[in-house]
Coordinates of C-alpha atoms and ligand atoms in Angstrom, one line a residue:
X1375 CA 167.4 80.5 84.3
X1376 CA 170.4 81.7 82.8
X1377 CA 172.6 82.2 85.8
X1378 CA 171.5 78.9 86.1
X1379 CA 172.7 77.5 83.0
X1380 CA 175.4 75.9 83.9
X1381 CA 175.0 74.4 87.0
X1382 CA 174.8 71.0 85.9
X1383 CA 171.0 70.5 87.4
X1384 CA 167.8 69.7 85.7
X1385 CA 165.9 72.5 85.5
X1386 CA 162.3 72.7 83.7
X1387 CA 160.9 76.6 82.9
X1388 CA 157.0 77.0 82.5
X1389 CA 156.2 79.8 80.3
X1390 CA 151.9 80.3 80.1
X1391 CA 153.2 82.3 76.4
X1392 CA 154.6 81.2 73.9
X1393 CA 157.6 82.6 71.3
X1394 CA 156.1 86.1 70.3
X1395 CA 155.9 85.6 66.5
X1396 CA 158.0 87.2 63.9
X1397 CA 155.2 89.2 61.7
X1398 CA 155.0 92.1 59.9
X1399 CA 152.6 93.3 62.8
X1400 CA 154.9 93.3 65.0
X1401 CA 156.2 97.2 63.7
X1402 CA 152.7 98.1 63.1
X1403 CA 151.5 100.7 65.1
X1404 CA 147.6 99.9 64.7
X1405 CA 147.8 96.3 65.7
X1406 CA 150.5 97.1 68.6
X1407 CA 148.6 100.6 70.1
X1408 CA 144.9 100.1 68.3
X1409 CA 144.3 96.5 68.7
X1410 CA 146.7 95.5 71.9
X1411 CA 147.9 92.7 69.8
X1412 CA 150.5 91.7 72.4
X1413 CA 148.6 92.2 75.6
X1414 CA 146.7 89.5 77.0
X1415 CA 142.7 89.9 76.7
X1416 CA 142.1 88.8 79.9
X1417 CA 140.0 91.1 82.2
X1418 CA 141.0 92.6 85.9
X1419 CA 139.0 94.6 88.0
X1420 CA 139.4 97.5 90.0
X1421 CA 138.2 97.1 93.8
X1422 CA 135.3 98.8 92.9
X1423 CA 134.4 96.2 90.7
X1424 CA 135.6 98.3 87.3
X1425 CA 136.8 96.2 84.3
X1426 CA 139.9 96.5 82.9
X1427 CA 142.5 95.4 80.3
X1428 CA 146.2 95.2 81.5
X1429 CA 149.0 96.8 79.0
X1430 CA 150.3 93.3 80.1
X1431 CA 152.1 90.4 77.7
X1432 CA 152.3 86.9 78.2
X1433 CA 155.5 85.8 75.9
X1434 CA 158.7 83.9 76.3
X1435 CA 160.5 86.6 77.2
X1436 CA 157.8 88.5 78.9
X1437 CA 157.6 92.2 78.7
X1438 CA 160.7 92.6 77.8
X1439 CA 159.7 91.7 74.3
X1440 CA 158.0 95.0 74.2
X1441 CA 159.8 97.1 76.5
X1442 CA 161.7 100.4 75.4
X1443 CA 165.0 98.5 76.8
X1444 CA 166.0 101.8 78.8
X1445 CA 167.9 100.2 81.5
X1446 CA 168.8 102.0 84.4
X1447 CA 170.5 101.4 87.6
X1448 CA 168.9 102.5 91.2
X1449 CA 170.7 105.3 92.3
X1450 CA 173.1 105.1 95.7
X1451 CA 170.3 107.2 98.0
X1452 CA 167.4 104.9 96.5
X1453 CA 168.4 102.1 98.7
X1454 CA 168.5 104.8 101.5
X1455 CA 165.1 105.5 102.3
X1456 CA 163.9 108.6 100.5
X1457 CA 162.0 111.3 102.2
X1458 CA 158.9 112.3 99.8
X1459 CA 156.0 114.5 100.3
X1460 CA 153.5 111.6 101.3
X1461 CA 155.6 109.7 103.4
X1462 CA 159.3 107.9 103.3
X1463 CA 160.2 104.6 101.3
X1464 CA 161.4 101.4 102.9
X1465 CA 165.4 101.1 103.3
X1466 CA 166.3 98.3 101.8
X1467 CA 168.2 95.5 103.3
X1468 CA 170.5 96.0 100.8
X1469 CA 172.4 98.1 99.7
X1470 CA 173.9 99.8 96.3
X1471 CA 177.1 97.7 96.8
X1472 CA 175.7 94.8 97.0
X1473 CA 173.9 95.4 93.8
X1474 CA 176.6 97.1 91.5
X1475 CA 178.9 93.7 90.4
X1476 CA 175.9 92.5 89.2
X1477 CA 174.4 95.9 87.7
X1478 CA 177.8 96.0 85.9
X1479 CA 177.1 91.8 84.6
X1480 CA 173.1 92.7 83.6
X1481 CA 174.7 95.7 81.8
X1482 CA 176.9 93.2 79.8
X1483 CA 174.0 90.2 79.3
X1484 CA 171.4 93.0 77.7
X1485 CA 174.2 94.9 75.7
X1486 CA 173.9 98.3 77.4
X1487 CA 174.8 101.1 75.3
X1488 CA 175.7 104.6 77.5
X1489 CA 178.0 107.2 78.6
X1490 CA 179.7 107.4 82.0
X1491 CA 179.8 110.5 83.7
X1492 CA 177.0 112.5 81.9
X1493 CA 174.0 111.6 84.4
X1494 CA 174.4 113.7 87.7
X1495 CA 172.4 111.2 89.8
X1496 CA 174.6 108.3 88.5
X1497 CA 176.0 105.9 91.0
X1498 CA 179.4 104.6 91.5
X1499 CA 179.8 102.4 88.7
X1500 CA 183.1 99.4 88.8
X1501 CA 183.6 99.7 84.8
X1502 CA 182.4 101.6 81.9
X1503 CA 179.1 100.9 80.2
X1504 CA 179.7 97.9 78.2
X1505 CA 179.0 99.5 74.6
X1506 CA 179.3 103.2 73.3
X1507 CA 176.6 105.7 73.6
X1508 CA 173.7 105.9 71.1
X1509 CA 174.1 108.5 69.1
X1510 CA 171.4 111.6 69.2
X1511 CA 170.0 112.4 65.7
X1512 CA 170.6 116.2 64.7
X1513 CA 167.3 117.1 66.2
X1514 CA 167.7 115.4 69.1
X1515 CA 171.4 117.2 69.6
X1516 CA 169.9 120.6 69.2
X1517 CA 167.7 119.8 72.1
X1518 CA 170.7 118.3 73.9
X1519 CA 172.9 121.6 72.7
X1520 CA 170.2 123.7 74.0
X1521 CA 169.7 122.3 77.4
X1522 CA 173.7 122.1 78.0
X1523 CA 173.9 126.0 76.9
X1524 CA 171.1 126.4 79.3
X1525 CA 173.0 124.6 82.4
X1526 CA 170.8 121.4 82.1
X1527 CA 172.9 117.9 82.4
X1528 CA 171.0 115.9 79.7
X1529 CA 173.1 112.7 79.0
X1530 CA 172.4 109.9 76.7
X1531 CA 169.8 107.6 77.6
X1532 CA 171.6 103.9 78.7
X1533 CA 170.1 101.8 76.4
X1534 CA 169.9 97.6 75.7
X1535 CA 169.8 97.5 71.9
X1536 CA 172.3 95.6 69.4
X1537 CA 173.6 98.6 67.5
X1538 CA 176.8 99.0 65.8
X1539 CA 176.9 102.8 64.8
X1540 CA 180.7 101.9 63.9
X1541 CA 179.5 99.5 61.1
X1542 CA 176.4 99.9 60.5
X1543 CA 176.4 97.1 57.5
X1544 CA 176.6 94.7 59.9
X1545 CA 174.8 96.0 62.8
X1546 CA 171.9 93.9 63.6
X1547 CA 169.7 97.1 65.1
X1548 CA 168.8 99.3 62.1
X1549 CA 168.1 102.3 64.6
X1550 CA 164.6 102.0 63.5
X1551 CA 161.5 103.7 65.3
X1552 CA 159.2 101.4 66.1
X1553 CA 161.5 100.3 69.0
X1554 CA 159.5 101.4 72.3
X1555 CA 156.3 99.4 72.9
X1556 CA 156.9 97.4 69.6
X1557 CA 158.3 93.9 69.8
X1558 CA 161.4 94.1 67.8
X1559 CA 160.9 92.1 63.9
X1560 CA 164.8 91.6 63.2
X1561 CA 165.3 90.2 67.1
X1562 CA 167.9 93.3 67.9
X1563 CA 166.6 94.3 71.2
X1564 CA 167.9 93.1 73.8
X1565 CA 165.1 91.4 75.9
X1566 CA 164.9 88.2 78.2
X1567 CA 163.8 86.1 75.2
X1568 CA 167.2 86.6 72.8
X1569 CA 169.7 87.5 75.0
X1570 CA 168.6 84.2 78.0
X1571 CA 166.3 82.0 77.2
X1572 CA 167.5 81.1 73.8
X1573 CA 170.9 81.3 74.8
X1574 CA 170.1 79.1 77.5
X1575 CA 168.3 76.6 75.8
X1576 CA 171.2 74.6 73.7
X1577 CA 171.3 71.0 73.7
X1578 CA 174.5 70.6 76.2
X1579 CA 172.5 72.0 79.0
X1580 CA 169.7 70.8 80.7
X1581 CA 167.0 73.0 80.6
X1582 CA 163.5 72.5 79.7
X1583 CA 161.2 75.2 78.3
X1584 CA 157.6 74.2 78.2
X1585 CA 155.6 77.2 76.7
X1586 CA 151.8 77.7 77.3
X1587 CA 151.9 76.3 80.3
X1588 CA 150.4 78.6 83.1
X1589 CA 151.6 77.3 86.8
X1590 CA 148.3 77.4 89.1
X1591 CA 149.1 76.5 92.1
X1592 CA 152.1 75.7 94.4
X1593 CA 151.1 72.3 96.9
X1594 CA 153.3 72.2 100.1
X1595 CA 153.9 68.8 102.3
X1596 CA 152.3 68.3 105.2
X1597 CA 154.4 70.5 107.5
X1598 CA 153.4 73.8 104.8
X1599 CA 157.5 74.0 105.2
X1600 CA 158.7 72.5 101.9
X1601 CA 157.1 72.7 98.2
X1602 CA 156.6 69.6 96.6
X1603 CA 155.2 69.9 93.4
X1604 CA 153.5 73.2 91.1
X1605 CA 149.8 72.3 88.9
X1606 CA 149.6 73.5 86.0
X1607 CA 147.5 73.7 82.9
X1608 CA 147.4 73.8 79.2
X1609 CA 144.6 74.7 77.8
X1610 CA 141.9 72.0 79.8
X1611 CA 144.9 69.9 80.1
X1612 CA 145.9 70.0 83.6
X1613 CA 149.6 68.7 84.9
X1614 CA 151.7 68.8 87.8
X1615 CA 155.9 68.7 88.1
X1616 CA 157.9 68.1 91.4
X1617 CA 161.5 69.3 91.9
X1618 CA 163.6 70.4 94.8
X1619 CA 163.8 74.0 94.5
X1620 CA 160.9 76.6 92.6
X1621 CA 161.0 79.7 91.4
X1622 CA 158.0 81.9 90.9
X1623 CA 159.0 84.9 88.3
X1624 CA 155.5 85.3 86.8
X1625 CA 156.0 89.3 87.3
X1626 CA 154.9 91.1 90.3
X1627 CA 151.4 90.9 90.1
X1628 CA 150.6 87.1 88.8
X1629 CA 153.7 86.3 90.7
X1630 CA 151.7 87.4 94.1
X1631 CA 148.3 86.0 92.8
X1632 CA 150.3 82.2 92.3
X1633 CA 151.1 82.7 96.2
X1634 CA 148.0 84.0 97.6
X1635 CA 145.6 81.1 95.1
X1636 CA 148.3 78.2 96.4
X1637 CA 146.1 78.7 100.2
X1638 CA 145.9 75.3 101.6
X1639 CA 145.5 74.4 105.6
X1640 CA 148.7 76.0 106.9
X1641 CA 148.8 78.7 105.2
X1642 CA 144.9 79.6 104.7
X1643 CA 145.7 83.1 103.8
X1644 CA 148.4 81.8 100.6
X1645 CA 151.6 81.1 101.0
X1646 CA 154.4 83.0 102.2
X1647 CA 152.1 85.4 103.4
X1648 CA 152.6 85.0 107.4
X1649 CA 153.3 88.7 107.1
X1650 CA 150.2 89.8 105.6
X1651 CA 152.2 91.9 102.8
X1652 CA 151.9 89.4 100.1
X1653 CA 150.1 91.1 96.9
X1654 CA 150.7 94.4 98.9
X1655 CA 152.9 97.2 98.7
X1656 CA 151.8 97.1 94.5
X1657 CA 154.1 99.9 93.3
X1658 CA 154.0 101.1 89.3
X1659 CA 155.1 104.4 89.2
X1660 CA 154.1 107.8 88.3
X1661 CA 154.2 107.6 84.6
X1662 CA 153.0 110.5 82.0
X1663 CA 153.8 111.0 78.4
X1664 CA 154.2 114.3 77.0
X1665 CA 154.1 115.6 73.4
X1666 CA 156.2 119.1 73.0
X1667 CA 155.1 120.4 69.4
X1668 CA 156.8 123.3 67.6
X1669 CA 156.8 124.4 64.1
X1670 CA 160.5 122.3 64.0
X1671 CA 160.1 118.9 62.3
X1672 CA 160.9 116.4 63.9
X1673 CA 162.5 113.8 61.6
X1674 CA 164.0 112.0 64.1
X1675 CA 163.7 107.9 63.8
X1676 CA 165.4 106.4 67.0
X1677 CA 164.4 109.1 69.4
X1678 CA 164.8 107.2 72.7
X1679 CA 168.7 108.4 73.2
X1680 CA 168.4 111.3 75.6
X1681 CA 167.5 111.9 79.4
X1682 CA 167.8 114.3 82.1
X1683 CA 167.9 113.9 85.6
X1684 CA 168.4 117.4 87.2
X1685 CA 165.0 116.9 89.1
X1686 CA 165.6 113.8 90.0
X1687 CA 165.9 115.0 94.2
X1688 CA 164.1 118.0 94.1
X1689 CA 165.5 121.9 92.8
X1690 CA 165.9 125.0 95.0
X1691 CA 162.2 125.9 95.1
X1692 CA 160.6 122.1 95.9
X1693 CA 163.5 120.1 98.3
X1694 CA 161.7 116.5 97.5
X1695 CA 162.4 113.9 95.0
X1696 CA 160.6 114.8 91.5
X1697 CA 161.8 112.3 89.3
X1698 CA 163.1 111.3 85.5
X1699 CA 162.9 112.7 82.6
X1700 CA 163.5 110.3 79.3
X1701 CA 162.7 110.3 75.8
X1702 CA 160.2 107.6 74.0
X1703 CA 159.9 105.9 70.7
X1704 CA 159.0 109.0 67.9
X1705 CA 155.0 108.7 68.1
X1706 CA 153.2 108.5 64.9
X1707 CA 149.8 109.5 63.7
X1708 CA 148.2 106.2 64.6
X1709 CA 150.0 106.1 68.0
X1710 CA 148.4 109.9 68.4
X1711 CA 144.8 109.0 66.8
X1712 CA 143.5 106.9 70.4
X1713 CA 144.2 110.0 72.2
X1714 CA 142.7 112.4 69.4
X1715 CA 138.9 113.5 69.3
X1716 CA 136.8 111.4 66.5
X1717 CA 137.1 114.1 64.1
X1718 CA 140.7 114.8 64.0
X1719 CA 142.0 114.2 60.4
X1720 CA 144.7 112.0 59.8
X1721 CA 146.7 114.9 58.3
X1722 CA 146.6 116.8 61.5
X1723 CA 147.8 114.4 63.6
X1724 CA 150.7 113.0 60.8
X1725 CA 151.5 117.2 61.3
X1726 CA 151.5 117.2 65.2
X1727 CA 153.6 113.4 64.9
X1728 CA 156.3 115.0 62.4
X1729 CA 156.3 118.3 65.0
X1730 CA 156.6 116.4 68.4
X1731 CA 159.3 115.9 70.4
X1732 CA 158.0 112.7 72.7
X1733 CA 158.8 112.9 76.8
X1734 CA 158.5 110.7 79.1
X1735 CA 158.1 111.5 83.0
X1736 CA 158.5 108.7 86.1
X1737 CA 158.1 109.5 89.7
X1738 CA 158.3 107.2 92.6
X1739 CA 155.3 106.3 94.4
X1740 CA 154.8 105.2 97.5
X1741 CA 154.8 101.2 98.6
X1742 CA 151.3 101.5 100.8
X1743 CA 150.1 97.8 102.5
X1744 CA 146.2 99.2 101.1
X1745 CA 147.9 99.3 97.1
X1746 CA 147.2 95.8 96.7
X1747 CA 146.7 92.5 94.4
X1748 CA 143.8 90.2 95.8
X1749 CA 141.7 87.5 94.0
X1750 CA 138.3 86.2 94.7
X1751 CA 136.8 83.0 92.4
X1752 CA 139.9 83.7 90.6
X1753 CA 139.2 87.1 89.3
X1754 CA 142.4 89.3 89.7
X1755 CA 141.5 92.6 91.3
X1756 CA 143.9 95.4 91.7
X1757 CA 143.5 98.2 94.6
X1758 CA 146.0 101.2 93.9
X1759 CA 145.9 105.1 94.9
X1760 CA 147.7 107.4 93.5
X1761 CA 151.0 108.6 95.8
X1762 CA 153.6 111.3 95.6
X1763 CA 151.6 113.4 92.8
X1764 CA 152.7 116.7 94.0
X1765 CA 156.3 116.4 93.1
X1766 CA 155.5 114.0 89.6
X1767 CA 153.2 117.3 88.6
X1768 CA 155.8 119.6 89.9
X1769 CA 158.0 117.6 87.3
X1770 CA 155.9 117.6 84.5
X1771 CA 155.8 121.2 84.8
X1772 CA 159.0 122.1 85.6
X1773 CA 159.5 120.4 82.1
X1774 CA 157.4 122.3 80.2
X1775 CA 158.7 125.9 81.4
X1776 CA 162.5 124.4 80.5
X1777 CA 161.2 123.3 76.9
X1778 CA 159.5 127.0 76.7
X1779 CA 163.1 128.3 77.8
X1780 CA 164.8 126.3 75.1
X1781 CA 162.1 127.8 73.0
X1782 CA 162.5 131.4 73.6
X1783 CA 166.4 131.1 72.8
X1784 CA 166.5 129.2 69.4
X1785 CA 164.2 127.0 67.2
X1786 CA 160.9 126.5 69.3
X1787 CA 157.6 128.0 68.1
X1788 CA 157.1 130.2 71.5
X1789 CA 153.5 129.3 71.8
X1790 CA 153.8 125.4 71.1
X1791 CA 151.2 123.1 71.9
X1792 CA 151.7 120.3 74.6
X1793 CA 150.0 117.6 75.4
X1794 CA 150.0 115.5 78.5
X1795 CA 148.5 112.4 79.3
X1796 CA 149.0 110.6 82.6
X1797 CA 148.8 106.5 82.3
X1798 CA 145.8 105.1 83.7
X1799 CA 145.5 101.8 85.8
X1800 CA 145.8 99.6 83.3
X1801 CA 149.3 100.9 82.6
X1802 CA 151.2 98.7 84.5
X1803 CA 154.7 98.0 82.4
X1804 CA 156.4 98.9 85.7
X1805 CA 155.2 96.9 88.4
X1806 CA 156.8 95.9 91.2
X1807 CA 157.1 95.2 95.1
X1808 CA 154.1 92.6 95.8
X1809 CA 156.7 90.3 97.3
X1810 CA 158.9 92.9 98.9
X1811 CA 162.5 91.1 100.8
X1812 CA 163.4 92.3 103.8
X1813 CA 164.9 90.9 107.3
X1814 CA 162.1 91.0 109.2
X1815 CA 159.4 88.1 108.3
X1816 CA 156.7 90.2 109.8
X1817 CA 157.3 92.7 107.7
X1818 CA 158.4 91.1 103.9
X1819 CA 157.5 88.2 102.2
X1820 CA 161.6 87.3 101.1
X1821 CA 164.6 87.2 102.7
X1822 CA 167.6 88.8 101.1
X1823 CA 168.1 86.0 99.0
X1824 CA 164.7 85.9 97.3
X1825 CA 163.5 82.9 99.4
X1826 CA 159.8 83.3 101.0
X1827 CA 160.6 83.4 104.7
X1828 CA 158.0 80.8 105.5
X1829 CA 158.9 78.1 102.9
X1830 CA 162.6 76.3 102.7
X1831 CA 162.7 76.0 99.0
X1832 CA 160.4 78.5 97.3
X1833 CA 162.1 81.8 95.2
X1834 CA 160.1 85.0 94.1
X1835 CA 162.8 86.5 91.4
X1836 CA 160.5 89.5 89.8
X1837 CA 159.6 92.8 90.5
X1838 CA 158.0 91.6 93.1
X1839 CA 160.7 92.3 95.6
X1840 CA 161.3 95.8 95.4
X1841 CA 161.4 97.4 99.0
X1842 CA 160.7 100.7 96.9
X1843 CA 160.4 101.6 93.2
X1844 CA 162.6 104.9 92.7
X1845 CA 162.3 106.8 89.7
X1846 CA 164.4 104.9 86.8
X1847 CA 163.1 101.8 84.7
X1848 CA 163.4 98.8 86.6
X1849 CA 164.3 96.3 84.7
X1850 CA 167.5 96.4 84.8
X1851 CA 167.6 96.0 88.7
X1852 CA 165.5 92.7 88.2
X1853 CA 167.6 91.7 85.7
X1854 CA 170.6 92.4 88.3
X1855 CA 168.8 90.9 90.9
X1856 CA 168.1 87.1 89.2
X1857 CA 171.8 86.8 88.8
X1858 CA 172.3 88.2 92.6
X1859 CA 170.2 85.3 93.5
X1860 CA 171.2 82.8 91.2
X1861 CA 175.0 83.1 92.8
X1862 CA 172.6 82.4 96.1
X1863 CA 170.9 79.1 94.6
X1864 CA 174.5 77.8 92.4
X1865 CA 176.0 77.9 96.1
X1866 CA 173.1 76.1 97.9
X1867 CA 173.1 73.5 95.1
X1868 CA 176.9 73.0 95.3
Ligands
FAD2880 C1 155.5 99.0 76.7 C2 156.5 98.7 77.8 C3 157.7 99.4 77.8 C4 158.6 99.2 78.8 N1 159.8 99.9 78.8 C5 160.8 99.6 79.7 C6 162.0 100.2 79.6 O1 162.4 101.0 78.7 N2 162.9 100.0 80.6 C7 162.6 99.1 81.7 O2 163.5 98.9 82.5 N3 161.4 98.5 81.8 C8 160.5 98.8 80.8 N4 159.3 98.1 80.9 C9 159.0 97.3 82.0 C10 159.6 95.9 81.9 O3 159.2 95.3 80.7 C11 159.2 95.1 83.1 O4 159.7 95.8 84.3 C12 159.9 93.7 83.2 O5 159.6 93.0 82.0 C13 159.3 93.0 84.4 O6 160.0 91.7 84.5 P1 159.4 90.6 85.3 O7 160.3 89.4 85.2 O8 159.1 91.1 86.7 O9 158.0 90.2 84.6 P2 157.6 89.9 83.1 O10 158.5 90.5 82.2 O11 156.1 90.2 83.0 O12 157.7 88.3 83.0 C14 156.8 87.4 83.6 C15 156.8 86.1 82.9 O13 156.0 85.1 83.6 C16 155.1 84.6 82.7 N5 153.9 84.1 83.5 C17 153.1 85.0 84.1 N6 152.2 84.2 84.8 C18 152.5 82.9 84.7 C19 152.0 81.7 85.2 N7 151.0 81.7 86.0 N8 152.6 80.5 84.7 C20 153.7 80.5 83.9 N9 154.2 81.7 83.4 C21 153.6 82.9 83.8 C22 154.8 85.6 81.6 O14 154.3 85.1 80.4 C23 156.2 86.2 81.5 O15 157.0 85.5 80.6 C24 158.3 98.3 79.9 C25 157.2 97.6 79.9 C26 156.3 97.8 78.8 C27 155.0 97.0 78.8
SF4_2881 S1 165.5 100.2 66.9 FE1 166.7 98.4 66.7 S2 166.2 97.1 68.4 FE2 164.6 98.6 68.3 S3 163.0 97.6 67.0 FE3 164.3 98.8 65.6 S4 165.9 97.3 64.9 FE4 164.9 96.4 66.7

């Protein structure tokens, strides 16, 4: 939409959210963690017929409004083909080239903060990051200080957040620390919502933004070559919108279910899905969260300003990929108390919050055809094993005895208490791949400009087209990505 902005065409947006509100519950941990105020209620199932609730958010914006705005490019090999464990990952049909002039424009749209030349996995890059590293907050910089004297290569965390450490007065982020998982209150994060729709919606353009409106179906003519019009509904209103060109970018999961319940005659099995692979492939990454404790406070507000990526491909003793290491938001008690038994007190946990240091871990897994979105009677159900766990729990530990060699040489209690908790199911903030692009119709749903292969005027421009998911947050490869193909569609509307 906001590549699109100015190409003179009429272009309508249906959003099934609407505008997250501004409320005072939008920094409150209980009503963000305890009562999933910004996830949707609905209900998926596993393929064994589990419920469950998906740590998913329908808002203008989408889940960018909550996301922890770390925004990282792919690295070089990533488009490769990587060798892992339990199998290798798609090449894709691009490569990193064709991706950096637009890495280096989504790094300027969502006001990237970071430091060139700090990450040992970074790629090429055409130009510096747009905006000056965060800054780590002294305990933060005693980690960092302690894993460079150690011969570590932590480096500051790229970040989309609209700080001005220079003049802080004026600076619209406050640095606060209910950034990660938290909508932000003061509209300072840079997300889809501020930094392009809004943008995009001024009166001298013409687009139109039509919020809780949830697009149900796509209907094709006769030939099942062309799409002629979307349904749609609003509330048990139901409605339905023509144009020339559509684009699904509903994420990667409702963006596949969209396809696969728009089945009609020629394309009984939904469309764009001559291949089979649409819904498949369902990649969301190894994820774990990690709590390091030690008898060190931890006053540390903005906490999300530090990564390390030594492990990324492997060390001397394990020659695979492992994968990322970041920070998270500082936890609190009542982002702790979910995990914690019934009887913990609330003053242990505010002592185990104000001791933590707060890790993140993501590993690649594996896009497998049998990892899958399907629907029946329009129940979403989700099918996804587990991939590449040996060298995500290779990583996780390798972590833990490199926090306990910091220890041993400064400020860590030597027998601190950590606390790992792998993300279930339901934990699906990174999804991707359900629409994956590719050359080969047989095998991909896309071509390598985001148009289905069996359909002359229908985009996927998601998640849902990653070949393979790497190791770094994705966003900012989607983000890259829609402006990649909306060069594509500004040319084919010339
Ligand atoms: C807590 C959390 C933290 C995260 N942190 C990071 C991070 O630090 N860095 C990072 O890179 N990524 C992060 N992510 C992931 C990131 O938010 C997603 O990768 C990204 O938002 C996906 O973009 P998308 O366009 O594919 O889908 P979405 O952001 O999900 O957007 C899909 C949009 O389509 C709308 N929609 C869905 N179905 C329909 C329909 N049928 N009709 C009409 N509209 C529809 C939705 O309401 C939404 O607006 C995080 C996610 C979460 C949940
Ligand atoms: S840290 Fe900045 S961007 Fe994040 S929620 Fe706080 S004010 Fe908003």
């Amino acid at each position: 939409m906001h590549a699109l902005k100015n190409s003179g065409k009429k272009i309508l947006v249906l959003e099934r959210g609407v505008y997250l509100p501004r409320e005072k519950e939008n920094w409150d941990s209980i009503a963000v963690f305890h009562h999933d105020r910004y996830h949707t209620k609905e209900v998926w199932k596993t393929n064994d017929d589990k419920d469950f609730h998906p740590q998913t958010g329908y808002w203008v914006g989408g889940n960018t409004k909550v996301y922890g705005a770390a925004l990282f490019r792919l690295r070089e090999k990533n488009f490769e083909g990587v060798t892992h464990p339990d199998g290798i990952t798609p090449e894709w049909p691009l490569k990193y080239k064709d991706f950096e002039p637009y890495y280096t424009q989504a790094e300027k749209l969502y006001n990237v903060h970071g430091q060139c030349g700090e990450d040992p996995t970074e790629p090429y890059r055409s130009s510096e990051y747009p905006n000056p590293p965060v800054s780590h907050e002294p305990r933060i910089q005693e980690i960092h200080d302690e894993l460079k004297a150690k011969g570590y290569s932590p480096f500051r965390l790229p970040i989309g957040v609209r700080l001005n450490e220079q003049d802080t007065l004026n600076s619209p982020c406050i640095r606060c620390d209910t950034c990660d998982g938290f909508p932000c209150m003061i509209h300072a994060k840079a997300d889809s919502d501020i930094n392009c729709v809004r943008p995009s919606l001024s009166s001298d353009v013409n687009i139109t933004l039509m919020t809780e409106m949830k697009a149900t179906k796509l209907i094709t003519d006769a030939s099942g070559k062309a799409i002629v019009s979307v349904e749609a509904e609003r509330g048990d209103e139901k409605f339905s919108f023509t144009a020339d060109i559509f684009v699904v970018a509903a994420g990667a999961i409702n963006s596949a279910v969209l396809l696969l319940k728009s089945a009609n005659e020629t394309h009984p099995d939904g469309l764009a899905n001559s291949s089979g692979m649409t819904g498949r492939n369902l990649m969301k990454h190894n994820n774990a969260a990690m709590l390091a404790i030690s008898t060190k406070p931890n006053p540390t507000k903005f906490q999300k300003t530090l990564a390390v990526n030594d492990f990324y491909w492997g060390d001397d003793e394990f020659k695979f990929p492992m994968g990322h290491v970041q920070l998270m938001g500082k936890s609190n008690k009542d982002q702790l108390s979910p995990d914690a038994p019934f009887f913990t007190p609330g003053l242990v946990l505010d002592e185990m919050a104000s001791h933590s240091v707060d890790w993140w871990f993501t590993g690649e897994d594996l896009p497998m055809p049998e990892n899958r979105v399907t629907i029946k009677n329009e129940q979403i159900y989700l099918q996804y094993t587990e991939t590449n766990i040996q060298g995500f729990t290779r990583l996780k530990d390798k972590w833990q005895s490199v926090l306990k060699e910091v220890d041993n040489v400064s400020h860590f209690v030597p027998h601190s208490l950590y606390l790992k908790k792998n993300i279930p199911l339901e934990g699906l903030a990174h999804q991707c791949g359900t629409c994956r692009f590719g050359n080969d119709p047989k095998t991909s749903v896309l071509d390598i400009n985001c148009k289905t292969h069996d359909t002359d005027n229908l985009y996927v421009v998601d998640g849902s087209f990653f070949p393979s998911s790497g190791a770094v947050n994705p966003s900012l490869t989607i983000i890259a990505n829609a402006l990649r193909v909306g060069d594509h569609l500004l040319e084919r509307m010339k």
